[in-house]
Coordinates of C-alpha atoms in Angstrom, one line a residue:
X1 CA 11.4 -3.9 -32.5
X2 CA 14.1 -4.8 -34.9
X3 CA 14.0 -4.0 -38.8
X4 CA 10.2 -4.7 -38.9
X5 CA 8.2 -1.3 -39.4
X6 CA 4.9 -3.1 -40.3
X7 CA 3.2 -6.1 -40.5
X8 CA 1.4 -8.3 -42.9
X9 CA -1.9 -9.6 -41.9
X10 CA -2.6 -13.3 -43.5
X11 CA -6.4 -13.0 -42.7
X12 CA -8.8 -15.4 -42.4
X13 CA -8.4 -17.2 -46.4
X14 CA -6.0 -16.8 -49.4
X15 CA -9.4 -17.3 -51.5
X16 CA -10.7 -13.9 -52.3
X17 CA -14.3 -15.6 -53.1
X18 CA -14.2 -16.4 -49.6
X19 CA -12.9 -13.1 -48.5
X20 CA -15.6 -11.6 -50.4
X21 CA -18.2 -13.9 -49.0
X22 CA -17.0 -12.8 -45.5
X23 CA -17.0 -8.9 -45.6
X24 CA -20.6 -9.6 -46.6
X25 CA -21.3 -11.6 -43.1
X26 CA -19.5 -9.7 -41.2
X27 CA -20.3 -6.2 -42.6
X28 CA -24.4 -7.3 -41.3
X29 CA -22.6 -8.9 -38.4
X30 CA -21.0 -5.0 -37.5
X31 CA -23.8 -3.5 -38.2
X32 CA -26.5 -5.8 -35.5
X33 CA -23.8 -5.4 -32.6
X34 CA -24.2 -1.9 -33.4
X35 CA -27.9 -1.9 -33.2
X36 CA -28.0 -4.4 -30.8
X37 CA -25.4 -2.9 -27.9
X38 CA -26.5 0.8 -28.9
X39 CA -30.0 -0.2 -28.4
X40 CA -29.5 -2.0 -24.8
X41 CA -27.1 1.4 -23.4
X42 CA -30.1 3.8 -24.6
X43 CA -32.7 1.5 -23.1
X44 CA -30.5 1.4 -19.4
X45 CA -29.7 4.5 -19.7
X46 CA -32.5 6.4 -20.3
X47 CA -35.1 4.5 -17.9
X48 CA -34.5 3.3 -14.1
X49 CA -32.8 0.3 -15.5
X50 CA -29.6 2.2 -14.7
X51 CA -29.8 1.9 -10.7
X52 CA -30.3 -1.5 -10.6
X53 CA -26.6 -2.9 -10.1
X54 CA -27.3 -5.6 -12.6
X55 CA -28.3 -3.3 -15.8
X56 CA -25.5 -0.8 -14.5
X57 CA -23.1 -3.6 -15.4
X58 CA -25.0 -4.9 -18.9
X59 CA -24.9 -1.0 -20.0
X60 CA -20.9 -1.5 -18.9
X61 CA -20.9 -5.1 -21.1
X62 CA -22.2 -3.7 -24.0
X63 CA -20.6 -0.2 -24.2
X64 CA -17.2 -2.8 -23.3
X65 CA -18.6 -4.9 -26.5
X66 CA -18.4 -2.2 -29.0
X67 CA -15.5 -0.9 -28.4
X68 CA -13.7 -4.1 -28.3
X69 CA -15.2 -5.2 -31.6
X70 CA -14.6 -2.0 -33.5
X71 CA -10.9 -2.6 -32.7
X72 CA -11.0 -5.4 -34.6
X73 CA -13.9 -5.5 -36.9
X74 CA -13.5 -2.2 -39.0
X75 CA -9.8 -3.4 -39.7
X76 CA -11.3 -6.7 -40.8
X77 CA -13.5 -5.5 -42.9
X78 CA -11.2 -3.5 -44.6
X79 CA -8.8 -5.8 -45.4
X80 CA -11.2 -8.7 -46.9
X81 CA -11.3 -6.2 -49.8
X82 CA -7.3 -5.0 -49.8
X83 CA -4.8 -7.3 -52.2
X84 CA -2.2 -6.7 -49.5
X85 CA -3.2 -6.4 -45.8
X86 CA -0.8 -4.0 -43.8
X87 CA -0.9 -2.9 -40.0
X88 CA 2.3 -0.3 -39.0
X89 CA 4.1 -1.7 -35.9
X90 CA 2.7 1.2 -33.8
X91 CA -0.7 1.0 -34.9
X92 CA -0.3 -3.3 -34.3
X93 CA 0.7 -2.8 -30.6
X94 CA -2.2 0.0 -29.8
X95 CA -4.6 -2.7 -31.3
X96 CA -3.0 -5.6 -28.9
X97 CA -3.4 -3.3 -25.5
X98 CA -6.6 -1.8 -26.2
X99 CA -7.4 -5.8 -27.5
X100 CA -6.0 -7.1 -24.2
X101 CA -7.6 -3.9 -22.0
X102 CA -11.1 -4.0 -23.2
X103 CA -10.8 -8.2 -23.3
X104 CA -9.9 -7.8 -19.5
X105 CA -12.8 -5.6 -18.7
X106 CA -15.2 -7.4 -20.1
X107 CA -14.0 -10.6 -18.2
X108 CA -14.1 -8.8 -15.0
X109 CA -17.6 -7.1 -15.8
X110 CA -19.4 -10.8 -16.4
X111 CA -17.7 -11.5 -13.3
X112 CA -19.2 -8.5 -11.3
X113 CA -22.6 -9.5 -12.8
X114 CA -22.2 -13.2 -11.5
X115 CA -21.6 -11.8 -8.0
X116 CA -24.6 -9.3 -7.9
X117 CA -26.7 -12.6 -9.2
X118 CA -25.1 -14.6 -6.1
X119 CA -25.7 -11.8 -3.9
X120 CA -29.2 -10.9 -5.2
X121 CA -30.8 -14.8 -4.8
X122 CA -28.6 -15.9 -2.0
X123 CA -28.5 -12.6 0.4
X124 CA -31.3 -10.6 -0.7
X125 CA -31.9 -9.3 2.6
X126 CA -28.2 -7.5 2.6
X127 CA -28.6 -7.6 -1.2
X128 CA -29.0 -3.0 -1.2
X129 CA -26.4 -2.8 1.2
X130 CA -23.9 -4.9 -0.5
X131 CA -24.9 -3.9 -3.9
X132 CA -25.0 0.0 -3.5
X133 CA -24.7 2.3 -6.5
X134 CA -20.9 3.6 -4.6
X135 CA -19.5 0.2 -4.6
X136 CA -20.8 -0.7 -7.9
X137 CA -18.9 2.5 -9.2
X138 CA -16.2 0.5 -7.0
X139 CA -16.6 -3.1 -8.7
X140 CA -16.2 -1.0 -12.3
X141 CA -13.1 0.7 -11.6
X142 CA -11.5 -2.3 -10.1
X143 CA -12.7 -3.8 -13.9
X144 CA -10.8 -0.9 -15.3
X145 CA -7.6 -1.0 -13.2
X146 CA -7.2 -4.6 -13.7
X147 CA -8.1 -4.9 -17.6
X148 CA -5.2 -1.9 -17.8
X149 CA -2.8 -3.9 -15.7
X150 CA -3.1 -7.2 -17.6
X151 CA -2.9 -5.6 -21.1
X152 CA 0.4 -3.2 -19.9
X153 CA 2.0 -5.8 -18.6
X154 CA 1.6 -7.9 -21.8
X155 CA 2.4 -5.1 -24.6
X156 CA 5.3 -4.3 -22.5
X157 CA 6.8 -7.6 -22.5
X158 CA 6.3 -7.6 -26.5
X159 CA 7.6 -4.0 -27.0
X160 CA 10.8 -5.5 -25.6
X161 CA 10.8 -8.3 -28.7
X162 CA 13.0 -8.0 -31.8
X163 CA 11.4 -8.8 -35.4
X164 CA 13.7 -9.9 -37.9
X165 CA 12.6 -10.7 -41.3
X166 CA 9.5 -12.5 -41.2
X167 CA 6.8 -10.1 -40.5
X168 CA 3.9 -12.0 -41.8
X169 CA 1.4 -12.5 -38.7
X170 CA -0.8 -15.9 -39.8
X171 CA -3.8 -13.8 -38.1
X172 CA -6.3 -11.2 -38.9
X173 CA -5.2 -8.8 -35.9
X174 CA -2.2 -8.1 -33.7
X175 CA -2.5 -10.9 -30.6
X176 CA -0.1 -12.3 -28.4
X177 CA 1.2 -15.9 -29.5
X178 CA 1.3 -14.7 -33.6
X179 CA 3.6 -12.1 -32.7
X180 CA 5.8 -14.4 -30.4
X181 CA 5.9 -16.9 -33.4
X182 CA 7.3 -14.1 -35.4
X183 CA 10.0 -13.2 -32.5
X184 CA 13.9 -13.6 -33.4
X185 CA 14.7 -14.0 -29.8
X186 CA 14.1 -15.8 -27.0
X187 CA 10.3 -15.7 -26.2
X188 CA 10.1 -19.4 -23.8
X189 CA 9.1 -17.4 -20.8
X190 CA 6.8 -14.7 -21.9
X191 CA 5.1 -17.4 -23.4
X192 CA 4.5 -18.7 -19.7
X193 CA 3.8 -15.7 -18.3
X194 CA 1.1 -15.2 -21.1
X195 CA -0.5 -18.5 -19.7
X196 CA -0.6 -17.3 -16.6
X197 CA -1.7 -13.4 -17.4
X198 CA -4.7 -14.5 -19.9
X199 CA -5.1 -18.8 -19.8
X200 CA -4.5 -19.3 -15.8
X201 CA -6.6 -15.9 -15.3
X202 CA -9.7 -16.7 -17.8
X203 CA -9.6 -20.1 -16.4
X204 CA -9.5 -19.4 -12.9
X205 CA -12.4 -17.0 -13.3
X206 CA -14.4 -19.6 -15.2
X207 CA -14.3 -21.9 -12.5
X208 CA -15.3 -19.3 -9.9
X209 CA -18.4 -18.1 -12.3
X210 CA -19.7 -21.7 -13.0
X211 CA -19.0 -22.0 -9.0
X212 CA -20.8 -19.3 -8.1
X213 CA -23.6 -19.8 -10.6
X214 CA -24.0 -23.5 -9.4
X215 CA -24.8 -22.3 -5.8
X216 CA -27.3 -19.7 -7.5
X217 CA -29.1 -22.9 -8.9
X218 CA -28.7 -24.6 -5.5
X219 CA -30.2 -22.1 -3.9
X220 CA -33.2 -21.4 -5.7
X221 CA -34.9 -24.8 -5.2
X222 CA -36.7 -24.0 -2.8
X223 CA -37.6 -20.6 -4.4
X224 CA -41.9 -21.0 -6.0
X225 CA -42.2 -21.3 -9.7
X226 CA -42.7 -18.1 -10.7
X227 CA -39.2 -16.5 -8.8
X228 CA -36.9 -19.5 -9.5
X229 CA -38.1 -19.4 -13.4
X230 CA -36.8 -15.5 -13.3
X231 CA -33.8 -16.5 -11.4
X232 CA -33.6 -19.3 -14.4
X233 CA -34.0 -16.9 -17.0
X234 CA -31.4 -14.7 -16.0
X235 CA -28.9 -17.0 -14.7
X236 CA -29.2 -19.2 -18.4
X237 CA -28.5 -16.0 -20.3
X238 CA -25.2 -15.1 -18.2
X239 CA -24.0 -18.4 -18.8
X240 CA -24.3 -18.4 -22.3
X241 CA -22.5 -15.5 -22.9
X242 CA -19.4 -17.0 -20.6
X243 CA -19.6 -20.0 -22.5
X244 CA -19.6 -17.8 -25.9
X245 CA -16.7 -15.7 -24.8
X246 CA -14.8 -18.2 -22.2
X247 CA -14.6 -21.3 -24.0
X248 CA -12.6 -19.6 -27.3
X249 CA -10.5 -17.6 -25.2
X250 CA -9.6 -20.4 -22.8
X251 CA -8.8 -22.6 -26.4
X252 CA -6.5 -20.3 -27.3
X253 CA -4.6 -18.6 -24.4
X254 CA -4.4 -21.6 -21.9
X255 CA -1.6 -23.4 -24.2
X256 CA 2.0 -23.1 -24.3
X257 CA 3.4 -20.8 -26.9
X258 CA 1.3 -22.2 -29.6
X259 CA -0.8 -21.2 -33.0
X260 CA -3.2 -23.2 -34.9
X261 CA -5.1 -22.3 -38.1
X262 CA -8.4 -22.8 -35.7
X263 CA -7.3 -20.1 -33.3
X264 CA -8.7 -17.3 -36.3
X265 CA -11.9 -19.4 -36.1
X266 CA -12.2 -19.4 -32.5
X267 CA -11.2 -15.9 -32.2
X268 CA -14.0 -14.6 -33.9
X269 CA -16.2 -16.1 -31.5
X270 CA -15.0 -13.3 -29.1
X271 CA -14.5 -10.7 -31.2
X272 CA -18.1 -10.3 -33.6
X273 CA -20.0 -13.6 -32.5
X274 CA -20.1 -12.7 -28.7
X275 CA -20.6 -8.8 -28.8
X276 CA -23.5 -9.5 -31.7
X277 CA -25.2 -12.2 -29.4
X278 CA -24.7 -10.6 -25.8
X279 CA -28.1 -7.9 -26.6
X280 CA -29.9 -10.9 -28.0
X281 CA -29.7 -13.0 -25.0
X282 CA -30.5 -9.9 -22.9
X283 CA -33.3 -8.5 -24.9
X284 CA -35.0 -11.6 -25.5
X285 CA -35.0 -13.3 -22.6
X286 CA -35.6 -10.6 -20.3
X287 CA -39.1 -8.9 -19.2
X288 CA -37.4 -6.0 -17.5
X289 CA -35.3 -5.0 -21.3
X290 CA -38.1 -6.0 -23.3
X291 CA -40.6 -3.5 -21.2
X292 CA -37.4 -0.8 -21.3
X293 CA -37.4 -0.9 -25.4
X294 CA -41.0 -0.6 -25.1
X295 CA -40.8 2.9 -23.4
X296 CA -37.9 4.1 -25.5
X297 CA -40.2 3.2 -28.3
X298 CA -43.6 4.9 -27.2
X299 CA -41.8 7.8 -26.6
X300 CA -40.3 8.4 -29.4
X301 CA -43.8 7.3 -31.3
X302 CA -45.4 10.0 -28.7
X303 CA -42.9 13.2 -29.9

């Protein structure tokens, strides 16, 4: 830890006309991934969307997409408005694990969807067995275990750090490479094992999920119009949201021990832009949640 107590947050500008411009956009960008995830976990939860293993996971995703947001977002807002943007040192390595936790689940949950798609259009005669609700419970827990083990690892290694006397972060939340910029020792091979923890892992997962989504297409072909334009449908509006949350991610953590100005950019992509698209895509382009809303909605009209 050092002499450093807290942190100053640079944040996105120095202009305060942009700062003010900003908490406006992202104040309506808060509020739709509030309305927008809250909306998609009522409409799962509260019809028989829930059983089917695919929904099971989107309710997952979005409850996942709020909570990573609102680590970020609230704090954000906040300090768009503030002359002098502070974080405590305990309160800026909370943010980084639950950051690096929730980040990790919700990597492992888009994977978990792309297998039940892969399961669901190229074994659907084993897809009930393979895809029961105990081994779904299964697949989410694994998510759990594994977003906790990659974010303890990483907070660890930084807990171990010393900070000096530069405690300005050039970001507008605690993350990894920022805090290793601001490092007065020795930080070479936690920078490599960050690659490998977060860049190598988000990569490697990329390549299986575009992998496994590239036989999905394969195999529906042969499918008749009307079951390979579901397929279609589905399978577009996964890969948009990997290409929404991977590509930024990937930009950023893939690198050696690294910062650019662009990495605030990129990162909102996964922080507000992602989570406020992920219901649109869902809702939109799918009968099965746009038929799910509908009942929500008549029944509510009907008390």
């Amino acid at each position: 830890m050092g002499n450093v107590t807290v942190f100053v947050l640079l944040g996105l500008s120095a202009n305060q006309n942009i700062e003010v411009l900003c908490f406006v956009i992202f104040l309506v960008c808060y509020m739709a991934i509030w309305m927008g995830n809250v909306l998609v976990i009522i409409s799962i939860t509260f019809t028989q969307l829930i059983n089917q293993p695919m929904y099971f996971f989107l309710n997952y995703l979005s409850l996942s997409d709020l909570c990573y947001t609102s680590t970020v977002t609230p704090k954000l807002l906040t300090d768009l408005l503030a002359e002098r943007k502070i974080i405590s040192y305990n309160n800026c390595m909370v943010q980084l694990f639950v950051l690096h936790f929730l980040g990790a689940i919700e990597i492992f949950i888009l994977t978990a969807m792309a297998y039940d798609r892969y399961v669901a259009i190229c074994r659907p005669l084993h897809y009930t067995i393979i895809m029961s609700k105990q081994r779904c419970n299964e697949i989410l827990a694994v998510c759990c275990t594994g977003g906790f083990l990659h974010s303890a690892s990483q907070s660890l290694l930084i807990t171990f750090l010393s900070f000096c006397d530069n405690n300005e972060i050039d970001h507008y939340f605690c993350d990894v490479y920022p805090l290793l910029k601001l490092a007065c020792t020795e930080t070479h091979r936690i920078g490599l094992f960050v690659i490998v923890d977060s860049g190598l892992i988000a990569l490697v997962t990329f390549v299986i999920l575009m992998i496994s989504y590239c036989l999905i297409l394969h195999t529906i072909r042969v499918y008749p119009a009307e079951s390979r334009s579901k397929a279609l449908s589905t399978c577009s509006s996964h890969i948009t949201i990997m290409v929404l949350f991977f590509v930024p991610v990937l930009f950023i953590y893939i690198r050696q021990n690294t910062t650019f100005p662009e990495d605030k950019v990129f990162a909102l992509f996964y922080t507000i832009i992602a989570p406020m698209f992920n219901p649109l895509i869902y809702t939109l382009r799918n009968a099965d949640m746009k038929n799910a809303i509908k009942k929500i909605w008549y029944h509510q009209i009907s008390l």
